[in-house]
CSV table of C-alpha atoms and ligand atoms in Angstrom, one decimal:
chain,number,residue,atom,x,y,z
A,151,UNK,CA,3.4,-39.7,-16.4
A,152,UNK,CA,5.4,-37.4,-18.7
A,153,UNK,CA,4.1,-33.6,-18.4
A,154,UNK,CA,5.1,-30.7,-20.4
A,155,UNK,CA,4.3,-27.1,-19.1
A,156,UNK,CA,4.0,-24.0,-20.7
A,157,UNK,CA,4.3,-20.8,-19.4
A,158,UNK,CA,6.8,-22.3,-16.3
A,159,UNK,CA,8.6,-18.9,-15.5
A,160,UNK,CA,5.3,-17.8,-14.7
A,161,UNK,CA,3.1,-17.2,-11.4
A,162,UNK,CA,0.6,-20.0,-12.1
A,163,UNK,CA,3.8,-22.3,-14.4
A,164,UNK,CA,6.3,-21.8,-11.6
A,165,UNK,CA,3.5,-23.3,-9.0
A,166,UNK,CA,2.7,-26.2,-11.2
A,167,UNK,CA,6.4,-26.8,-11.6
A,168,UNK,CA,6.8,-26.9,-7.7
A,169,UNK,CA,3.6,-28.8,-6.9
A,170,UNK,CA,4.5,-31.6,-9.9
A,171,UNK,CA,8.1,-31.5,-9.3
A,172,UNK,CA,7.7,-35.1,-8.4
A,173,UNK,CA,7.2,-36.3,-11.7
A,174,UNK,CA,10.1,-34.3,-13.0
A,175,UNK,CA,8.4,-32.4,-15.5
A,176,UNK,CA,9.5,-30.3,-18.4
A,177,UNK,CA,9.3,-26.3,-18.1
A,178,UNK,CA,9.4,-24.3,-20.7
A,179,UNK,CA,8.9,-20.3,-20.8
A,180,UNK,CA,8.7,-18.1,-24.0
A,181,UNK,CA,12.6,-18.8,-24.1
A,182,UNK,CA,12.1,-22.3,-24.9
A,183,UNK,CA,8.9,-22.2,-26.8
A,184,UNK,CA,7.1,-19.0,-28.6
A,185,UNK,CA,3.3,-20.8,-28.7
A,186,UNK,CA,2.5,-18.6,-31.2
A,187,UNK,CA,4.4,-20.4,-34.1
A,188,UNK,CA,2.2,-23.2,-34.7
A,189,UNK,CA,4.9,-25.2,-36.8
A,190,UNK,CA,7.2,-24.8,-34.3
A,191,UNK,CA,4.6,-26.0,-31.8
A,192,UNK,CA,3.8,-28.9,-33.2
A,193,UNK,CA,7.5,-30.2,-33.8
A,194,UNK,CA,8.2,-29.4,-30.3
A,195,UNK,CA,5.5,-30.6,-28.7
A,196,UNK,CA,5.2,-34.1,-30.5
A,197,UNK,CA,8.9,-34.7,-30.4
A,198,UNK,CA,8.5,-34.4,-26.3
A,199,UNK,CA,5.3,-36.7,-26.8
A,200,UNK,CA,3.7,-35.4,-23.2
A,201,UNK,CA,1.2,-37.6,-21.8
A,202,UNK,CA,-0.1,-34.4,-19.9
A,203,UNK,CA,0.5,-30.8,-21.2
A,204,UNK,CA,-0.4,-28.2,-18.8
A,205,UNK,CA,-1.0,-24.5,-20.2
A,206,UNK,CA,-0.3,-21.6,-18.0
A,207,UNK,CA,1.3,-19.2,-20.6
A,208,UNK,CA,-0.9,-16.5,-21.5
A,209,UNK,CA,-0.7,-12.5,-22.2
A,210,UNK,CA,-2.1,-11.2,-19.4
A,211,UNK,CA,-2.0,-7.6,-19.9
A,212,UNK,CA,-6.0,-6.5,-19.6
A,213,UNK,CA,-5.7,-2.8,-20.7
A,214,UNK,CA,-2.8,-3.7,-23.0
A,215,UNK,CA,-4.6,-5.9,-24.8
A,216,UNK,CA,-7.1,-3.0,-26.1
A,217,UNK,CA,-4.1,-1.3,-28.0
A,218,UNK,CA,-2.8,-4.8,-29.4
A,219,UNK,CA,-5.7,-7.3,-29.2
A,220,UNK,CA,-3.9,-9.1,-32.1
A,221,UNK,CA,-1.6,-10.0,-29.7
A,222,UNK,CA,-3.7,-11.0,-27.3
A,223,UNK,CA,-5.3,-13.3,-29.7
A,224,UNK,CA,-2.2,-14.7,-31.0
A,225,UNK,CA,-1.3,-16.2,-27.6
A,226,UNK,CA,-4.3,-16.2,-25.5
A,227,UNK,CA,-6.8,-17.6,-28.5
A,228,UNK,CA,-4.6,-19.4,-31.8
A,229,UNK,CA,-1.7,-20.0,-29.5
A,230,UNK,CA,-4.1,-22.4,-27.4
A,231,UNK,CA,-5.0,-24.1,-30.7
A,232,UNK,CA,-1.5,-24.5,-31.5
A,233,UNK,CA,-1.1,-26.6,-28.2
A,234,UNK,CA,-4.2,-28.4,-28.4
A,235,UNK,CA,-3.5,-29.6,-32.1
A,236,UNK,CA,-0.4,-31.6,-31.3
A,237,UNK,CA,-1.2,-32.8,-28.1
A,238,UNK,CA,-4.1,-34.5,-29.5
A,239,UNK,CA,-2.3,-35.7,-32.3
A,240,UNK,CA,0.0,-37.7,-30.0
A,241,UNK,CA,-3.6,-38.4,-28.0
A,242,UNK,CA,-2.6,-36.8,-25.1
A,243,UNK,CA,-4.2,-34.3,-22.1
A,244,UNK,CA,-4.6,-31.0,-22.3
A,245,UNK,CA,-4.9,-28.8,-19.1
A,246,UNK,CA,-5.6,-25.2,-19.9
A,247,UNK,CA,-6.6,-22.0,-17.6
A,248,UNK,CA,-9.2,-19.2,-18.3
A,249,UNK,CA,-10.4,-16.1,-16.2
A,250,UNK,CA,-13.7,-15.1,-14.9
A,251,UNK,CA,-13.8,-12.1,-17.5
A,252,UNK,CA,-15.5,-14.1,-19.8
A,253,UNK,CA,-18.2,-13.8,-18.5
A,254,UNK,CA,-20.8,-10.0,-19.1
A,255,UNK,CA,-20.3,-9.6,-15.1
A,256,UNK,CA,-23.6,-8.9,-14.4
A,257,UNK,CA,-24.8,-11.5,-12.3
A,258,UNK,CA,-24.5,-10.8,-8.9
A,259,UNK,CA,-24.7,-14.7,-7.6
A,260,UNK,CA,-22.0,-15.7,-9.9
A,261,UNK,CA,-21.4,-17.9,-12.6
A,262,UNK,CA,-21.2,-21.4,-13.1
A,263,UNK,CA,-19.5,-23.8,-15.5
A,264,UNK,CA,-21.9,-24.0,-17.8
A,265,UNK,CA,-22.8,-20.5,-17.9
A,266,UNK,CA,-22.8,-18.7,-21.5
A,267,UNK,CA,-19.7,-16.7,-21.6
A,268,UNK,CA,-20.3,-12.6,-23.1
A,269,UNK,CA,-17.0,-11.4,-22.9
A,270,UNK,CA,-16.6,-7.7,-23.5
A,271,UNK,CA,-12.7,-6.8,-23.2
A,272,UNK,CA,-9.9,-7.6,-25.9
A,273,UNK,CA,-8.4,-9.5,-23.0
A,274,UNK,CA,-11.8,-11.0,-22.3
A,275,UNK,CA,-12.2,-12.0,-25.8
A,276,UNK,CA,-8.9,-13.4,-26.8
A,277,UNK,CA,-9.1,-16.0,-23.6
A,278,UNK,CA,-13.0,-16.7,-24.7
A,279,UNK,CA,-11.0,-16.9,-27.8
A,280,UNK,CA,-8.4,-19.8,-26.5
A,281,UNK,CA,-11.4,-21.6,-24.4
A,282,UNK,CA,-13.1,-22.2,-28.5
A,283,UNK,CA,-9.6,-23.2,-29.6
A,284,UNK,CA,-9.3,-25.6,-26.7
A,285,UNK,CA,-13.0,-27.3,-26.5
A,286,UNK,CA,-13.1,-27.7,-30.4
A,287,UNK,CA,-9.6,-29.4,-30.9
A,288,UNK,CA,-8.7,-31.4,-28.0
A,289,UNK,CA,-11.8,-33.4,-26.2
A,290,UNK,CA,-9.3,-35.0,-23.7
A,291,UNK,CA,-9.0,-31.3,-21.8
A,292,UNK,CA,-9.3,-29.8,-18.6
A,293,UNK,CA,-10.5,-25.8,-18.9
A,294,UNK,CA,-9.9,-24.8,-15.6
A,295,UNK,CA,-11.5,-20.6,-15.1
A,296,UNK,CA,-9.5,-18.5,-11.8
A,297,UNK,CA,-9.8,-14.9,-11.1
A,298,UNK,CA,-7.7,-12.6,-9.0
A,299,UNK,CA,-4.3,-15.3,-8.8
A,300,UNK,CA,-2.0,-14.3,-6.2
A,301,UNK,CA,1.1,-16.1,-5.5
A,302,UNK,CA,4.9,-16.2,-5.7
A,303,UNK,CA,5.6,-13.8,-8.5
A,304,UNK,CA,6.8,-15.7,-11.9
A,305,UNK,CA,10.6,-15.5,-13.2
A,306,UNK,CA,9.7,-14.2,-16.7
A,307,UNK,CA,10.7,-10.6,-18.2
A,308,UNK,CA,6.7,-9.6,-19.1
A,309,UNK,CA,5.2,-11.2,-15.9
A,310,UNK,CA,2.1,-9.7,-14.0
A,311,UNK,CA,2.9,-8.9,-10.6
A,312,UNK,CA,0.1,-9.8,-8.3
A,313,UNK,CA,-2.7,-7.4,-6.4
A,314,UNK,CA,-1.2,-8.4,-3.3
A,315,UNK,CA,2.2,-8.0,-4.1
A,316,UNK,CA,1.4,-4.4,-5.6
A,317,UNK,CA,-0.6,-3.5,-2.5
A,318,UNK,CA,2.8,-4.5,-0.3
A,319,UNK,CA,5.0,-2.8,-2.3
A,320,UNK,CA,2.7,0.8,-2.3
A,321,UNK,CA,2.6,0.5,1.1
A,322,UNK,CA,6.0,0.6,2.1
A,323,UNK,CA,6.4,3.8,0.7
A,324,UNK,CA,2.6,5.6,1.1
A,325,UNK,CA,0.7,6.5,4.1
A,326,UNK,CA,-2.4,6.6,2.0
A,327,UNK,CA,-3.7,3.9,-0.5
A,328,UNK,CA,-7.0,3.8,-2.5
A,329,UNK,CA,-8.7,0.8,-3.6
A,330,UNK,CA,-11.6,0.2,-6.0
A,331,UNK,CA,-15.0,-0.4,-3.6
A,332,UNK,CA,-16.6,-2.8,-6.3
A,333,UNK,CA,-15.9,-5.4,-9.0
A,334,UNK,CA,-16.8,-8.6,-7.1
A,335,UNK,CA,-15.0,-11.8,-7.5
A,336,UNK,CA,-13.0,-14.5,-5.9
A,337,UNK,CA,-9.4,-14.6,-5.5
A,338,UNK,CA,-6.8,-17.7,-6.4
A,339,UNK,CA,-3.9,-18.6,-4.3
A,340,UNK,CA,-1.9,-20.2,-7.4
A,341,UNK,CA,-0.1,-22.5,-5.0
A,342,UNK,CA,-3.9,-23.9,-3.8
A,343,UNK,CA,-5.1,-23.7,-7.5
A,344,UNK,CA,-1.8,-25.6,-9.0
A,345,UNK,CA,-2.4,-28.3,-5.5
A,346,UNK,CA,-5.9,-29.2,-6.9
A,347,UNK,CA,-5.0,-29.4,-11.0
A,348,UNK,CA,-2.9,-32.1,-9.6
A,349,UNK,CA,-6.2,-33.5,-7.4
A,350,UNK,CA,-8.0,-33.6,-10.1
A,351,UNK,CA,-5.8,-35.8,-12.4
A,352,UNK,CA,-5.4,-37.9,-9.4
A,353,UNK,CA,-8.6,-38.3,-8.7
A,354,UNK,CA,-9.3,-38.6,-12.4
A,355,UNK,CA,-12.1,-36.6,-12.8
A,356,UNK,CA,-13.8,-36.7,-16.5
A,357,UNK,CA,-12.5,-34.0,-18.8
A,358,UNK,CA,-14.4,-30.6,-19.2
A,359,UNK,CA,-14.6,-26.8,-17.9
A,360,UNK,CA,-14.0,-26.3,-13.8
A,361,UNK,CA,-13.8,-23.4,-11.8
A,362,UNK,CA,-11.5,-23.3,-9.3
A,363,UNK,CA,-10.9,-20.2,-7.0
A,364,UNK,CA,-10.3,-20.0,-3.6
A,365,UNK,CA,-14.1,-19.8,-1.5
A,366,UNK,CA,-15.1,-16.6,-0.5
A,367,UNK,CA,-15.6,-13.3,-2.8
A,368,UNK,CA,-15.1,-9.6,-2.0
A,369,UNK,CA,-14.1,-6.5,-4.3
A,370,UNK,CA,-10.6,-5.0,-4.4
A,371,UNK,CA,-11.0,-2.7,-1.6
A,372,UNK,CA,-11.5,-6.0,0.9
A,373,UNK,CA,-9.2,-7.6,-0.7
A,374,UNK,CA,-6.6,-4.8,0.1
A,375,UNK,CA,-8.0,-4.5,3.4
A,376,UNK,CA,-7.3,-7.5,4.0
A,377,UNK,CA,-3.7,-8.0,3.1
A,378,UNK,CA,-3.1,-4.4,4.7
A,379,UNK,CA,-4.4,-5.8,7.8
A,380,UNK,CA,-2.6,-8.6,7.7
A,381,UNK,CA,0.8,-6.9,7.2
A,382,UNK,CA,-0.2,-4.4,10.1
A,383,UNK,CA,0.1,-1.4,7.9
A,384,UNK,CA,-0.3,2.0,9.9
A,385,UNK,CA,-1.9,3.9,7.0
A,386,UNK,CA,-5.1,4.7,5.6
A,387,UNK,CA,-6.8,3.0,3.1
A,388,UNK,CA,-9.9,4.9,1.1
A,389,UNK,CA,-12.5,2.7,-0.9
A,390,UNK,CA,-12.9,4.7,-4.4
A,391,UNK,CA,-15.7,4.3,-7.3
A,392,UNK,CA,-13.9,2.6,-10.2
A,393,UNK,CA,-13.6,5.3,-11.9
A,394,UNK,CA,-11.4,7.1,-9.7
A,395,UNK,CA,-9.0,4.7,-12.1
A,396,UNK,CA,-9.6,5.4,-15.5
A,397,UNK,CA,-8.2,2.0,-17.2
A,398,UNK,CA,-8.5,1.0,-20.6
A,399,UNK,CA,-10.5,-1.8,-20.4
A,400,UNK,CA,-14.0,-2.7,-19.1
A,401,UNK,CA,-14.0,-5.2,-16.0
A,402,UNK,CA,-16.9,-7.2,-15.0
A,403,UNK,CA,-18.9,-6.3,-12.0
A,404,UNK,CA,-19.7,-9.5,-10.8
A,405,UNK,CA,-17.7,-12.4,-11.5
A,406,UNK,CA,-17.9,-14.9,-9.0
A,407,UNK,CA,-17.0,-18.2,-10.4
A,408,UNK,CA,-19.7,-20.6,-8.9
A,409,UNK,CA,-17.7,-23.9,-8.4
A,410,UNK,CA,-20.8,-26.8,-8.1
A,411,UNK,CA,-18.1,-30.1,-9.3
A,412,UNK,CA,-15.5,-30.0,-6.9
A,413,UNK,CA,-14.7,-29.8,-3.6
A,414,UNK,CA,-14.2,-26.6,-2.1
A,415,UNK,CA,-10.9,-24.9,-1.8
A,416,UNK,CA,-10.3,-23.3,1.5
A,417,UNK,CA,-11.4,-19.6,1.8
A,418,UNK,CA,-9.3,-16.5,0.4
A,419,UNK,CA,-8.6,-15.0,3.8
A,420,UNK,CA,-6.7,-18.4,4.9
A,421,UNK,CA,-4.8,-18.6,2.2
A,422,UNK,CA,-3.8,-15.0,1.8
A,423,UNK,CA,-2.2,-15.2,5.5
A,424,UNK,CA,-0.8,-18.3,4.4
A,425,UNK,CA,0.9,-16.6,1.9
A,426,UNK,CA,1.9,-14.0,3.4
A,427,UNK,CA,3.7,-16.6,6.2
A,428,UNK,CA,5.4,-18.2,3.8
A,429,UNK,CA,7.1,-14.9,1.9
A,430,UNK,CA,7.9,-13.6,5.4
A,431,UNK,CA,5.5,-10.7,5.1
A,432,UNK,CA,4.1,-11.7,8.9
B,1474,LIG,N1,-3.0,-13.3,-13.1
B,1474,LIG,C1,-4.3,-13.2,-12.9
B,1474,LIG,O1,-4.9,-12.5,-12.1
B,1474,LIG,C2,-5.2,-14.2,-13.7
B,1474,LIG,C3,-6.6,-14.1,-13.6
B,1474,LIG,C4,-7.4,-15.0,-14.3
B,1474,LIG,C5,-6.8,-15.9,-15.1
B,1474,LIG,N2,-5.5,-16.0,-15.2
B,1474,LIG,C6,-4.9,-17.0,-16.1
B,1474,LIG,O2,-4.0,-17.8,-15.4
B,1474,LIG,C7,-3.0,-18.3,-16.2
B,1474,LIG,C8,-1.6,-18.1,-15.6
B,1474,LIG,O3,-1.5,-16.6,-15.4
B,1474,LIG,P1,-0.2,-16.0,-14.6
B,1474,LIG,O4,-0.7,-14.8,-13.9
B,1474,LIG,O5,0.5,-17.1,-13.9
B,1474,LIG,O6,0.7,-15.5,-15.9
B,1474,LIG,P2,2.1,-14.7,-15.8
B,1474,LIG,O7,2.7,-14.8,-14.4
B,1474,LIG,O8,1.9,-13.4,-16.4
B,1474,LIG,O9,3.0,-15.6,-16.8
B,1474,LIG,C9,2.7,-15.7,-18.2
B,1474,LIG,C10,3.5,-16.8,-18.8
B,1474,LIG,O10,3.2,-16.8,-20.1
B,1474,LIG,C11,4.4,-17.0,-20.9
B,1474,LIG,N3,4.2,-16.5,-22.2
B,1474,LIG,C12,3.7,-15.3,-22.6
B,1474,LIG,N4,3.7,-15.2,-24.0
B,1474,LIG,C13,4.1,-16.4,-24.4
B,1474,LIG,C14,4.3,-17.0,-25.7
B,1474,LIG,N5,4.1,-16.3,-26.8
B,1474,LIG,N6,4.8,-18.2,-25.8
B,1474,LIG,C15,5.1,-19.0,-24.7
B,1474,LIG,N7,4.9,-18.5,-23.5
B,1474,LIG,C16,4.4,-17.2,-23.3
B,1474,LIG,C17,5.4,-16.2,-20.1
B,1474,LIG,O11,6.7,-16.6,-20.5
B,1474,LIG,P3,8.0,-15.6,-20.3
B,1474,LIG,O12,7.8,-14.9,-19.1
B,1474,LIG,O13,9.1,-16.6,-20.3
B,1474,LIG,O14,7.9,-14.7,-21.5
B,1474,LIG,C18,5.0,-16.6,-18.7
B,1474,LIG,O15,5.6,-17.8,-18.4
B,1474,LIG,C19,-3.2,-17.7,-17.6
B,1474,LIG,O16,-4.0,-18.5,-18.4
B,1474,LIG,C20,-4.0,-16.4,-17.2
B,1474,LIG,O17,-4.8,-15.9,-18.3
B,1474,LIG,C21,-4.7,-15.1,-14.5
């Protein structure tokens, strides 16, 4: 199968490139391809003619996105469009990924696919935003939602660093760390998440909105906890009220993304030591 995917020098992109490497796909990052210029789109994207085109390019910036949600729009929300107009126009498959901020964040036992999103960010709204973009122009798609990714950091200039990787590199040079004691979700190990996009189009699931996280849920203060642990940091870490970080925007509380179509993935903890193995962090 030919695949095409977007967003390659990122955290999520540069997993999918790995895990697909197989099939000798193409990678483009911003360099190669600015999804925001729909002519250029098209014209690139048809002239490749991908069976498969797999979107992990996004801007991922949450509290940026308040002070230029235009942005955020133009790449989360029309750039999506962009993609999903030529790829169906050369009746391909469209494999796209969303975030568990869509969703209000106030229902403590989580959400599930089909659960009405209420987004209430810029970020929030601009992915909401590229989900519309998606469902409305392409029906051969795969709208995969994740929360908290983790992973091998990406090779682009505007990546996001990961939580865990920003809880590593505090700790090597502070005895004391603080972490927020709520916001409730479930983090992603991108190389598990990028190992079961490929599952699914194996096991040729029909097209339509997943979530896939790893199982398991805590807030950021476990999660820290956790990886502190792990690394067998000496220092002390205090759980703090969110508001101990005033950020720009507003997260949801509870955003547990219910997963009731697919198999589980294996639980947080596993994967974060597995991680952490594999970077040479243990
Ligand atoms: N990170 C999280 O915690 C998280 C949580 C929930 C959902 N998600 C979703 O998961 C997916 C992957 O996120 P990630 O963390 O792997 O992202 P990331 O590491 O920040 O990488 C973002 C990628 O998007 C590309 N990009 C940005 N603007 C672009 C543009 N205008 N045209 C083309 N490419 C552009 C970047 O390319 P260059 O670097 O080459 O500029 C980079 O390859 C996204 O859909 C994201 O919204 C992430």
């Amino acid at each position: 199968m030919s695949i095409l995917i977007i967003g390659g020098t990122g955290m999520l992109g540069g997993e999918l490139a790995r895990v697909f490497e197989d099939q000798q796909p193409i990678v483009w990052g911003s360099d190669q391809l600015d999804i925001t210029d729909g002519e250029e789109v098209f014209r690139r994207v048809t002239s490749v003619t991908p069976e498969l085109l797999i979107n992990a390019a996004a801007y991922n910036d949450v509290d940026g996105a308040e002070r230029s949600g235009s942005r955020a729009n133009l790449v989360n929300g029309y750039g999506v469009g962009h993609l999903a107009r030529a790829v169906s126009a050369i009746g391909g498959t469209m494999v796209h990924f969303s975030t568990d901020y869509v969703f209000r964040g106030d229902k403590r036992e989580g959400y599930s696919e089909d659960d009405i999103p209420d987004p209430q960010s810029a970020y929030a709204k601009s992915k909401f935003l590229g989900e519309q973009e998606l469902q409305k122009r392409i029906p051969s798609h795969y709208l995969i939602r994740l929360s908290r990714l983790f992973g091998v950091k990406g090779t682009g200039p505007d990546v996001k660093e990961s939580f865990v990787d920003k809880m590593i590199r505090l700790s090597e040079s502070h005895h004391v760390l603080q972490a927020v004691k709520e916001e409730v979700s479930s983090p992603t190990y991108a190389h598990d998440l990028a190992y079961r996009v490929r599952e699914m189009l194996d096991w040729g699931i029909p097209f339509g909105t997943y979530h896939v996280t790893n199982s398991g849920s805590c807030t950021w203060y476990e999660f820290a906890q956790q990886v502190l642990a792990l690394i067998d940091w000496g220092g002390t870490l205090e759980p703090v009220p969110s508001d101990k970080f005033p950020r720009d925007a507003e997260r949801p509380s509870y955003s547990i993304l219910l997963n009731t179509k697919l198999p589980p993935v294996r639980d947080w903890r596993e994967a974060l030591k597995d991680y952490l193995i594999t970077q040479g962090f243990i």
